CSV table of C-alpha atoms in Angstrom, one decimal:
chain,number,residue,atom,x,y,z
A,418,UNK,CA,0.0,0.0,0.0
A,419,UNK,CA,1.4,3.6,-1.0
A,420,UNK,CA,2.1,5.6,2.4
A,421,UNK,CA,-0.7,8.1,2.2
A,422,UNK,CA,2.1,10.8,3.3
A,423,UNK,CA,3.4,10.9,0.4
A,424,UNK,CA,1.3,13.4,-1.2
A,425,UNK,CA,2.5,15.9,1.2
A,426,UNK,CA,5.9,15.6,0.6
A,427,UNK,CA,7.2,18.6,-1.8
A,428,UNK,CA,10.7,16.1,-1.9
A,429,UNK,CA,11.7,13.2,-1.7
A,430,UNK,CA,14.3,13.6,0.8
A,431,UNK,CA,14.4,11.4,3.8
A,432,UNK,CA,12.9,11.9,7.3
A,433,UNK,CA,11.7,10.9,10.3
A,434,UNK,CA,7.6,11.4,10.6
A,435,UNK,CA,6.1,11.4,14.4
A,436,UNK,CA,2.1,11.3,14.3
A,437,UNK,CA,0.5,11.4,18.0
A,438,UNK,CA,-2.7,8.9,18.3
A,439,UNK,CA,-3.7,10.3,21.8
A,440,UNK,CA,-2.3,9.9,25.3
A,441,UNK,CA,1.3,8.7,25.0
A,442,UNK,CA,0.4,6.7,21.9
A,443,UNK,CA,2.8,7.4,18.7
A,444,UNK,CA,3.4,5.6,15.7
A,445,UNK,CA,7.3,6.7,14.4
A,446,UNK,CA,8.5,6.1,10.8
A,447,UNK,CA,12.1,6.3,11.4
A,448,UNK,CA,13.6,5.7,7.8
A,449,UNK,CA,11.7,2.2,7.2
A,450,UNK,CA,11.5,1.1,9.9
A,451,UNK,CA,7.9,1.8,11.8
A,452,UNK,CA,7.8,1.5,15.7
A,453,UNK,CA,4.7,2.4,17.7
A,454,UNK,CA,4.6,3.4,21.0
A,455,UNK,CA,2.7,2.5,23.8
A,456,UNK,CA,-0.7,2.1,21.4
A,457,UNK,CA,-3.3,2.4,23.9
A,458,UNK,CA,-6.3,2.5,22.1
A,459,UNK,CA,-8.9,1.0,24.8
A,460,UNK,CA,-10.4,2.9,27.1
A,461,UNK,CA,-10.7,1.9,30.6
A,462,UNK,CA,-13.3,3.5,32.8
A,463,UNK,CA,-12.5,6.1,35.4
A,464,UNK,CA,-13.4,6.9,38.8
A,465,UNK,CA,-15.1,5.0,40.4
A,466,UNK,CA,-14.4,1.9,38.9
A,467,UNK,CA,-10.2,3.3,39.5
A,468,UNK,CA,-10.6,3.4,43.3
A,469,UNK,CA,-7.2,4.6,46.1
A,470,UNK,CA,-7.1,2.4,48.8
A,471,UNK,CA,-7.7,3.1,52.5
A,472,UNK,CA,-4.3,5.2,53.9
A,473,UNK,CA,-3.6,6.5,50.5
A,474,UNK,CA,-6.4,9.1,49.2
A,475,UNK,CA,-4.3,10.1,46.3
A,476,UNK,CA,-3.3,7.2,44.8
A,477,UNK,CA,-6.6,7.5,42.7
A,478,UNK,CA,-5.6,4.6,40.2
A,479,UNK,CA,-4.6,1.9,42.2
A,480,UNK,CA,-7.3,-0.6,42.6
A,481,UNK,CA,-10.3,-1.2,40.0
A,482,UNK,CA,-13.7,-2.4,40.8
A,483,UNK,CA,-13.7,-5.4,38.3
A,484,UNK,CA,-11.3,-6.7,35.7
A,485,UNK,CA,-11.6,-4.7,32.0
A,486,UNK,CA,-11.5,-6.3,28.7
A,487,UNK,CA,-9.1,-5.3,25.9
A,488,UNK,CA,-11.1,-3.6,22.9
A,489,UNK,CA,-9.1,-5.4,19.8
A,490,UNK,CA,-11.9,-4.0,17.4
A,491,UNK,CA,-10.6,-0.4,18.0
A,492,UNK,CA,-7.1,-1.3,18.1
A,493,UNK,CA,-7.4,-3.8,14.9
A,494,UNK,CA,-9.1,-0.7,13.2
A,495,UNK,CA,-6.0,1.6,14.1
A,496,UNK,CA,-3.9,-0.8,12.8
A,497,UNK,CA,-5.4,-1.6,9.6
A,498,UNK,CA,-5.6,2.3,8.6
A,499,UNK,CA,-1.6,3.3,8.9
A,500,UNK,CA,0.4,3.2,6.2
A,501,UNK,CA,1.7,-0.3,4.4
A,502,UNK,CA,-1.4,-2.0,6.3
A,503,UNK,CA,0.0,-1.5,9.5
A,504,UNK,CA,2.7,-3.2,9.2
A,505,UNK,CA,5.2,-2.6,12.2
A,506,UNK,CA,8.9,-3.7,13.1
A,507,UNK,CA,8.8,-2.8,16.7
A,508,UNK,CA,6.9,-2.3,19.7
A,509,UNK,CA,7.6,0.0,22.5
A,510,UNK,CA,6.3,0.7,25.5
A,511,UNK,CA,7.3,3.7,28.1
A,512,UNK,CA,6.2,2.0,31.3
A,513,UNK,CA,3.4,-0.5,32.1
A,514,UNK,CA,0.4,1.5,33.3
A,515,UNK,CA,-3.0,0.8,31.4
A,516,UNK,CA,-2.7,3.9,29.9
A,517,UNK,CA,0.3,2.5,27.8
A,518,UNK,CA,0.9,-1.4,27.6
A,519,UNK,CA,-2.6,-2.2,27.7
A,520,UNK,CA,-3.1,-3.0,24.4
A,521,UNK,CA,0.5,-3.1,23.1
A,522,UNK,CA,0.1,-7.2,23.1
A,523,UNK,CA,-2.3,-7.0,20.9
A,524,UNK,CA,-0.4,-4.6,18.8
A,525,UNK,CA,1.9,-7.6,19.0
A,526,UNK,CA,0.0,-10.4,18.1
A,527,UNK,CA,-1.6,-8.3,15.0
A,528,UNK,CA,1.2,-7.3,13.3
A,529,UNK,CA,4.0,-9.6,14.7
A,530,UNK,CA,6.1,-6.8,15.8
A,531,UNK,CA,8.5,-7.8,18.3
A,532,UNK,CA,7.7,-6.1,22.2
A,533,UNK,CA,10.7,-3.8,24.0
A,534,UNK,CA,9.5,-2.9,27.7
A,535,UNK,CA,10.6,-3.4,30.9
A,536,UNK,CA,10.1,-6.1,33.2
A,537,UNK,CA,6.1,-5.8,33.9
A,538,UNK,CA,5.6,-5.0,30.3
A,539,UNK,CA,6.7,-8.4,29.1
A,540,UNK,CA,5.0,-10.1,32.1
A,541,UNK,CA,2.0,-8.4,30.9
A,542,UNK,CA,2.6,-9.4,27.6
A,543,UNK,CA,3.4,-13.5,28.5
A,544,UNK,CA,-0.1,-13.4,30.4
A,545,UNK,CA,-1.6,-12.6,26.7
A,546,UNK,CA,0.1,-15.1,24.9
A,547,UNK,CA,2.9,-12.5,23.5
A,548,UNK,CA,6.2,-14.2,24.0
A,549,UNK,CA,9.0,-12.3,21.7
A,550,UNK,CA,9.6,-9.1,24.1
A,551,UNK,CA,12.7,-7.9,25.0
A,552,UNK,CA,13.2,-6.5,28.5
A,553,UNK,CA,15.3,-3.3,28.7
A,554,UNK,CA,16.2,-1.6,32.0
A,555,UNK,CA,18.1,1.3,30.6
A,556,UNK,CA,21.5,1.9,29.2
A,557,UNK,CA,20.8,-0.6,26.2
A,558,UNK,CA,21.8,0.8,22.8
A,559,UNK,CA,19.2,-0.8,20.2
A,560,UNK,CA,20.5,-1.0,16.4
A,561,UNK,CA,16.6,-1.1,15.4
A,562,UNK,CA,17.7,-0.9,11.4
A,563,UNK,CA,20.9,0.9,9.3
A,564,UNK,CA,21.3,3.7,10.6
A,565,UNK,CA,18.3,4.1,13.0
A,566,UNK,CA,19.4,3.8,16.5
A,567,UNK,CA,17.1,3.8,20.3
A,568,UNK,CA,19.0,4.4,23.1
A,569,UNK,CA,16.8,3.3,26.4
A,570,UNK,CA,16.6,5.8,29.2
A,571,UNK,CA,16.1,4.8,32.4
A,572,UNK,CA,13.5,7.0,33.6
A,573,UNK,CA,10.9,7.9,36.9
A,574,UNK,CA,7.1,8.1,37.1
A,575,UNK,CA,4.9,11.8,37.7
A,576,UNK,CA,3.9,12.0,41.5
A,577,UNK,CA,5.5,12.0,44.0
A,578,UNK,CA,6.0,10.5,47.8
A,579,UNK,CA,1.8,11.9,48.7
A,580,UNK,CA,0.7,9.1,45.7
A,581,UNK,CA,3.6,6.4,46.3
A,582,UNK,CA,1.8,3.3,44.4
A,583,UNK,CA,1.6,5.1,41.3
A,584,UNK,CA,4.9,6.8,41.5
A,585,UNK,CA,7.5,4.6,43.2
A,586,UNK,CA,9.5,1.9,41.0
A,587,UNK,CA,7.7,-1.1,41.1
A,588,UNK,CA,7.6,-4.3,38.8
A,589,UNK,CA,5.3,-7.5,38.7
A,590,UNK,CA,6.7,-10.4,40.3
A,591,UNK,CA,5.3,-12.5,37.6
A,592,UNK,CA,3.0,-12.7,34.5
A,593,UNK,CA,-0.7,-11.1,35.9
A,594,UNK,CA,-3.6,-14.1,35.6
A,595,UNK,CA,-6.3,-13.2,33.4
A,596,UNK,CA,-10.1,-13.0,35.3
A,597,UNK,CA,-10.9,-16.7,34.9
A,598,UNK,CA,-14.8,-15.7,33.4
A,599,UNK,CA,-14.2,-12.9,31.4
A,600,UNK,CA,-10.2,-13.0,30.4
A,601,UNK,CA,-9.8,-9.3,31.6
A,602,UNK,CA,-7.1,-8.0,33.6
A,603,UNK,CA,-6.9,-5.4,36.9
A,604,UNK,CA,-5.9,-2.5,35.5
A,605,UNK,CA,-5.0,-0.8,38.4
A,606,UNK,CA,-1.4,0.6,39.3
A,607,UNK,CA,-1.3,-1.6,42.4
A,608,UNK,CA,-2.4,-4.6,40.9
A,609,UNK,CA,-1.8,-6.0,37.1
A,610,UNK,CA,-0.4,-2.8,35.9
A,611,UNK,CA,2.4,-1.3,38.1
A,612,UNK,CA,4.8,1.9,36.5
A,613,UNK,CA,7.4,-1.4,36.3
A,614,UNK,CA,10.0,-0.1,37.9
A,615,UNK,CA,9.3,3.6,36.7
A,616,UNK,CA,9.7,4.1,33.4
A,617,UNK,CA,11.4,3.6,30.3
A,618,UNK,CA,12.2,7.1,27.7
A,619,UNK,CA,13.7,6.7,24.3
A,620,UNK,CA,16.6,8.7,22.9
A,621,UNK,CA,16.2,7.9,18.7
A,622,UNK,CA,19.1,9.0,16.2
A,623,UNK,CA,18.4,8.2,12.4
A,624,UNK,CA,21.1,8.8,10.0
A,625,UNK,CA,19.7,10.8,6.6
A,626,UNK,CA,22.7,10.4,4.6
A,627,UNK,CA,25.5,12.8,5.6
A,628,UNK,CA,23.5,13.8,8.5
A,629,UNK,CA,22.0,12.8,11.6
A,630,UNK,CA,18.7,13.9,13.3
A,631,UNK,CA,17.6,13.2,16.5
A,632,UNK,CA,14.3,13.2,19.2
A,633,UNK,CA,14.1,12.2,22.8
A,634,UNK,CA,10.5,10.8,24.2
A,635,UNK,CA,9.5,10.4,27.3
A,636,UNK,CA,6.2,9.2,28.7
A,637,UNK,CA,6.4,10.3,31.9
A,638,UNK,CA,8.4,12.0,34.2
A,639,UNK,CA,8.3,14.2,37.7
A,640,UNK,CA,10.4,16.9,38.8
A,641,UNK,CA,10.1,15.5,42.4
A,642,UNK,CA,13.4,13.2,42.4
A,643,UNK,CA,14.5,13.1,39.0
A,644,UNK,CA,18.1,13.9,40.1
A,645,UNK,CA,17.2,10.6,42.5
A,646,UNK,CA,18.5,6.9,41.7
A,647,UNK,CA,16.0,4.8,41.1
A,648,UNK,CA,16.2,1.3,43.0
A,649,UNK,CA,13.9,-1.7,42.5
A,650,UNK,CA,14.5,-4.9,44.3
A,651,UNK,CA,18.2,-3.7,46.0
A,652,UNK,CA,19.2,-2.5,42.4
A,653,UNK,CA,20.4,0.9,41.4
A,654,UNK,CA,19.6,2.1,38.0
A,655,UNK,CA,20.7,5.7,38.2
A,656,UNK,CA,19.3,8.6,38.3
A,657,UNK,CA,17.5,9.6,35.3
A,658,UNK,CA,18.9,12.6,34.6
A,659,UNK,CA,22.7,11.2,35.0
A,660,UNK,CA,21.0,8.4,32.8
A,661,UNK,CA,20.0,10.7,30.2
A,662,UNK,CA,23.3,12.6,30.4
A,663,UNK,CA,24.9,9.4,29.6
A,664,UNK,CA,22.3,8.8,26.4
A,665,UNK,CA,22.9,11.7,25.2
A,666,UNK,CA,27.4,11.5,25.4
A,667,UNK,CA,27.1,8.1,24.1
A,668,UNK,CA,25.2,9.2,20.9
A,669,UNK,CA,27.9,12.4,20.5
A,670,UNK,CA,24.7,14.6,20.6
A,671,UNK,CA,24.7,18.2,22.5
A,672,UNK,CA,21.2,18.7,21.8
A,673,UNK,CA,18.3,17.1,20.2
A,674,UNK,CA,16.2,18.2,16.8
A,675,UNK,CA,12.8,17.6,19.0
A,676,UNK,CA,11.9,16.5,22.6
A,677,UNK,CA,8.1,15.1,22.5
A,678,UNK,CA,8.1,15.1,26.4
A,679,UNK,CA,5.3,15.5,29.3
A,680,UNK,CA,6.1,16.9,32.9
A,681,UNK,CA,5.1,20.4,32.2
A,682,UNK,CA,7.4,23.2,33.3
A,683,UNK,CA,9.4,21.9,36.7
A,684,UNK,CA,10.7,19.0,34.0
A,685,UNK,CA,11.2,20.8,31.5
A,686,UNK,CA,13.4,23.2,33.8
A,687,UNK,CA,15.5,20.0,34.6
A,688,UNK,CA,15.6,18.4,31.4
A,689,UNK,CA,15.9,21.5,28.8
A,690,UNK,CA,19.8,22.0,30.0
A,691,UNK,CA,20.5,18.1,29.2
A,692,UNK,CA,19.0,17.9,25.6
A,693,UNK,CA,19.0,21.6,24.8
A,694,UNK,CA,16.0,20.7,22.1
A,695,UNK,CA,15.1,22.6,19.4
A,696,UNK,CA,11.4,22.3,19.4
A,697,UNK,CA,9.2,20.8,21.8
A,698,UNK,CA,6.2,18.4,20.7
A,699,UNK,CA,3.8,17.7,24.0
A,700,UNK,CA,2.9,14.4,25.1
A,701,UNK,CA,0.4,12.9,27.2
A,702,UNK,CA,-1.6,15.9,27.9
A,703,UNK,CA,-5.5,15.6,26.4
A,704,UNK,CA,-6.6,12.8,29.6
A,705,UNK,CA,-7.0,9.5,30.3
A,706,UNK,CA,-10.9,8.6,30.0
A,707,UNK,CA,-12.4,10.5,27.4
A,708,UNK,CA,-13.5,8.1,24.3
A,709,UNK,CA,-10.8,7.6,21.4
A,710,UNK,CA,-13.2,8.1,18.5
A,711,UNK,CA,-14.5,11.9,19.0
A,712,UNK,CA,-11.5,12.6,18.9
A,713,UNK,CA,-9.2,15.6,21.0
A,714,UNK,CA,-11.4,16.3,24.2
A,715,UNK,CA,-10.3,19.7,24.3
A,716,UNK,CA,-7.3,22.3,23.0
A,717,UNK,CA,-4.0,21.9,24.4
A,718,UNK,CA,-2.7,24.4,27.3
A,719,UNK,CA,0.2,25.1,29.7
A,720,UNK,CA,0.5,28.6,30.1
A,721,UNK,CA,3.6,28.2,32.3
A,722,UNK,CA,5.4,26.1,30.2
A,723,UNK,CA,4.5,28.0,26.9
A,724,UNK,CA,6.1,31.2,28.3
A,725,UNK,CA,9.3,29.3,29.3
A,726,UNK,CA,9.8,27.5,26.1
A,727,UNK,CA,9.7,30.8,24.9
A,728,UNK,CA,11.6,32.7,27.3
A,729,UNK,CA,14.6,30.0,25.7
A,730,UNK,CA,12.8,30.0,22.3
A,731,UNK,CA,11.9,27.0,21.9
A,732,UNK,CA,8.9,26.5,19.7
A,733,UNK,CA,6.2,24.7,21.0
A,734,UNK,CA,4.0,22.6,18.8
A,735,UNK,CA,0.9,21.6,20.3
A,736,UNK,CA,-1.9,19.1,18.5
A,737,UNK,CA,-4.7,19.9,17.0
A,738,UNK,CA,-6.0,16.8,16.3
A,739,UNK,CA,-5.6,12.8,17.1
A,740,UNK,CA,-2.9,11.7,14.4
A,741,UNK,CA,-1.5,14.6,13.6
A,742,UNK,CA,2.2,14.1,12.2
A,743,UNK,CA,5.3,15.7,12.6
A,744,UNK,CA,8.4,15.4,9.9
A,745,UNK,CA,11.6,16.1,11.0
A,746,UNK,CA,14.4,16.5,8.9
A,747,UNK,CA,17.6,18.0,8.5
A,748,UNK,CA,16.0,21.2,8.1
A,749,UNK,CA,14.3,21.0,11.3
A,750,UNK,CA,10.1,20.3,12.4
A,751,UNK,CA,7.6,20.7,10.1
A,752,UNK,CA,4.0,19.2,10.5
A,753,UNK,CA,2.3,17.4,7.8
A,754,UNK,CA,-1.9,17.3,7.5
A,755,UNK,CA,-2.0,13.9,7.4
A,756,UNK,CA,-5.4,14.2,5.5
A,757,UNK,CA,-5.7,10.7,4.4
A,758,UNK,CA,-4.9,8.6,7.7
A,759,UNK,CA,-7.1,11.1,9.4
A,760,UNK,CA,-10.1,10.1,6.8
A,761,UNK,CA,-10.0,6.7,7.4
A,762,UNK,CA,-10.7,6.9,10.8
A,763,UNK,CA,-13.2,9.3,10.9
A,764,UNK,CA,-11.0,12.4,12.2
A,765,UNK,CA,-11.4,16.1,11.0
A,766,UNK,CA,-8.2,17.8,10.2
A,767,UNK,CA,-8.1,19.6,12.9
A,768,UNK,CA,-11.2,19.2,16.0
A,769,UNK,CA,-13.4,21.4,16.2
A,770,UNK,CA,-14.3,22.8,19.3
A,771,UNK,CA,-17.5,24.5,20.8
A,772,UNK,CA,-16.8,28.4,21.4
A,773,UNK,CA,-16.9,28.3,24.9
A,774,UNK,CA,-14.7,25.9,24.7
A,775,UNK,CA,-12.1,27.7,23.0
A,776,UNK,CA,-12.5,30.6,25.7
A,777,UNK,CA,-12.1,28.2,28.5
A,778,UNK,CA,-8.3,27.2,27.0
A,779,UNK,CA,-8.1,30.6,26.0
A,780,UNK,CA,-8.5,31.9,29.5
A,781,UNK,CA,-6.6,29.2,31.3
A,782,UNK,CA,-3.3,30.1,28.7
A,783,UNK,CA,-3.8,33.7,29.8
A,784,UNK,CA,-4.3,33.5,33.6
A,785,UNK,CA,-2.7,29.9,34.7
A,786,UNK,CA,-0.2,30.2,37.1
A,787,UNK,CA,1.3,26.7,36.0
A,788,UNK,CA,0.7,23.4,35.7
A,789,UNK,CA,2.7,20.6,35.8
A,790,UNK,CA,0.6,18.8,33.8
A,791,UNK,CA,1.1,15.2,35.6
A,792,UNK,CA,0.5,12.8,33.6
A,793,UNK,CA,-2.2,11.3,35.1
């Protein structure tokens, strides 16, 4: 199948193309090689069916009232629509909450794409069935084709010590066991879907002939102890700043072309003098419950950390819509419409949004005194 991007291509040199597909779902073409990225598709219910347990009134996600069932129709219908049929040569997830490895199994056993995730991730992924999944606990350098290199980041979780079961390192101890009647799984963050053991961010270089462009993703982060080393089970994996300090030195990079990262402003204050990027692409940002097929619940906004990307000028590239795609080249960002893709599955171009919706955004850009826009 001819990738529908084609047509808005004015060249035909190569690139890198990033299209967001809600929450901290991507799908990368990276040269040829096409990775997606968490794919959670699915929606589980929110509150009440998330419950916190007694002693711990923030941890809002942590037990469910029933196990949930993963929605393969929607996911099968994502899949089909990409480009090539959907076919895939990786999957990669950024930690194991439901919001993100929830479905990436059945990404798995759809395409046949290989799984890379940490430890609960893959556990996750044997309880399905899923087998081929790589566990990667930071450091790793991943030659994922010629010329197209991940480096894994050892990362932390948003939070902080007021909401410890969603926030501190854990992992599974084992593969979760499917609800014996219904074959669903707990999707809460203290039972079948821990962070496992915080989080895993992705430092991609892809080599366009002479030249090399670059992008750093992260899934999650907070501010709270990211200079902290992150222990699970007795072992240290660094602290993920150092960690992605030592990413970015063993790729030879200074600063990256674009950082599609989440955290809000206290992050980005930590992580902006490590990657120095030249644009910034936000992530995880529109929710966690709203339905997949309307499409954007509402416009992006942070009016902190808009004024101090631009106090550094760094431009900030907020969505418009679900599968929106960025192309990055040696010639920097530029966003493509995507018009095709979109079509297929029933998305406008760009949402539309009811005026006093628009003012509501509008307002909150003009008058918010920050938010750290947790990703949860």
């Amino acid at each position: 199948a001819e990738d529908d991007r084609d047509q808005d291509r004015d060249d035909g040199s190569p690139s890198a193309e990033m299209t967001w597909m809600s929450i901290a779902n991507w799908y990368f073409k990276v040269g040829d090689t096409r990775v997606v990225m968490d794919g959670y598709i699915t929606r589980v219910p929110g509150p009440p069916f998330f419950f916190a347990p007694a002693g711990f009134p923030n941890d809002a996600f942590a037990f469910t009232q029933f196990p949930w069932l993963i929605d393969v129709s929607s996911v099968s219908r994502v899949q089909s629509a990409l480009p090539e049929g959907g076919r895939l040569d990786y999957l990669i997830a950024g930690h194991s909450h439901f919001d993100h490895s929830w479905d990436t199994p059945t990404w798995a056993k759809l395409t046949g794409a290989p799984m890379i995730g940490g430890f609960s991730t893959c556990a996750q992924a044997q309880a399905q069935g899923v087998t081929d999944c790589t566990v990667v606990n930071g450091g790793e350098r991943l030659a994922l084709a010629p010329g197209v290199t991940m480096r894994v980041v050892r990362f932390n979780h948003s939070g902080n010590a007021s909401n410890p079961i969603q926030h501190f390192a854990r992992e599974l101890k084992g593969p979760p066991k499917p609800d014996p009647v219904t074959g669903g799984f707990r999707g809460g963050v203290g039972e079948d879907y821990p962070n496992g053991g915080g989080g895993r961010a992705f430092l991609f270089t892809i080599d366009l002939g002479r030249r090399r462009v670059s992008f750093f993703v992260n899934n999650s982060a907070s501010a709270f102890d990211l200079d902290k080393a992150i222990v699970v089970d007795g072992v240290n994996y660094g602290a993920p700043l150092d960690n992605l300090a030592a990413a970015m030195k063993d790729a030879g990079l200074e600063s990256v072309d674009a950082w599609i990262g989440t955290g809000g402003t206290a992050v980005a204050k930590l992580i902006v003098p490590v990657i120095h990027p030249k644009v910034y692409i936000p992530n995880h940002w529109d929710g966690l419950f709203n339905p997949f097929w309307p499409g954007l619940p509402f416009p992006y906004k942070d009016a902190a950390l808009s004024a101090y990307l631009a106090t550094l000028r760094i431009p900030l590239l907020p969505q418009t819509q679900y599968f929106d795609t960025y192309r990055l080249t040696t010639d920097g960002v530029t966003r493509l419409p995507d018009h095709a893709l979109k079509h297929r599955l029933g998305f406008a171009d760009v949402q539309p949004f009811a005026p006093a919706t628009l003012m509501a955004a509008s307002q909150a850009l003009t008058t918010a005194s920050g938010d750290d826009c947790d990703d949860r």
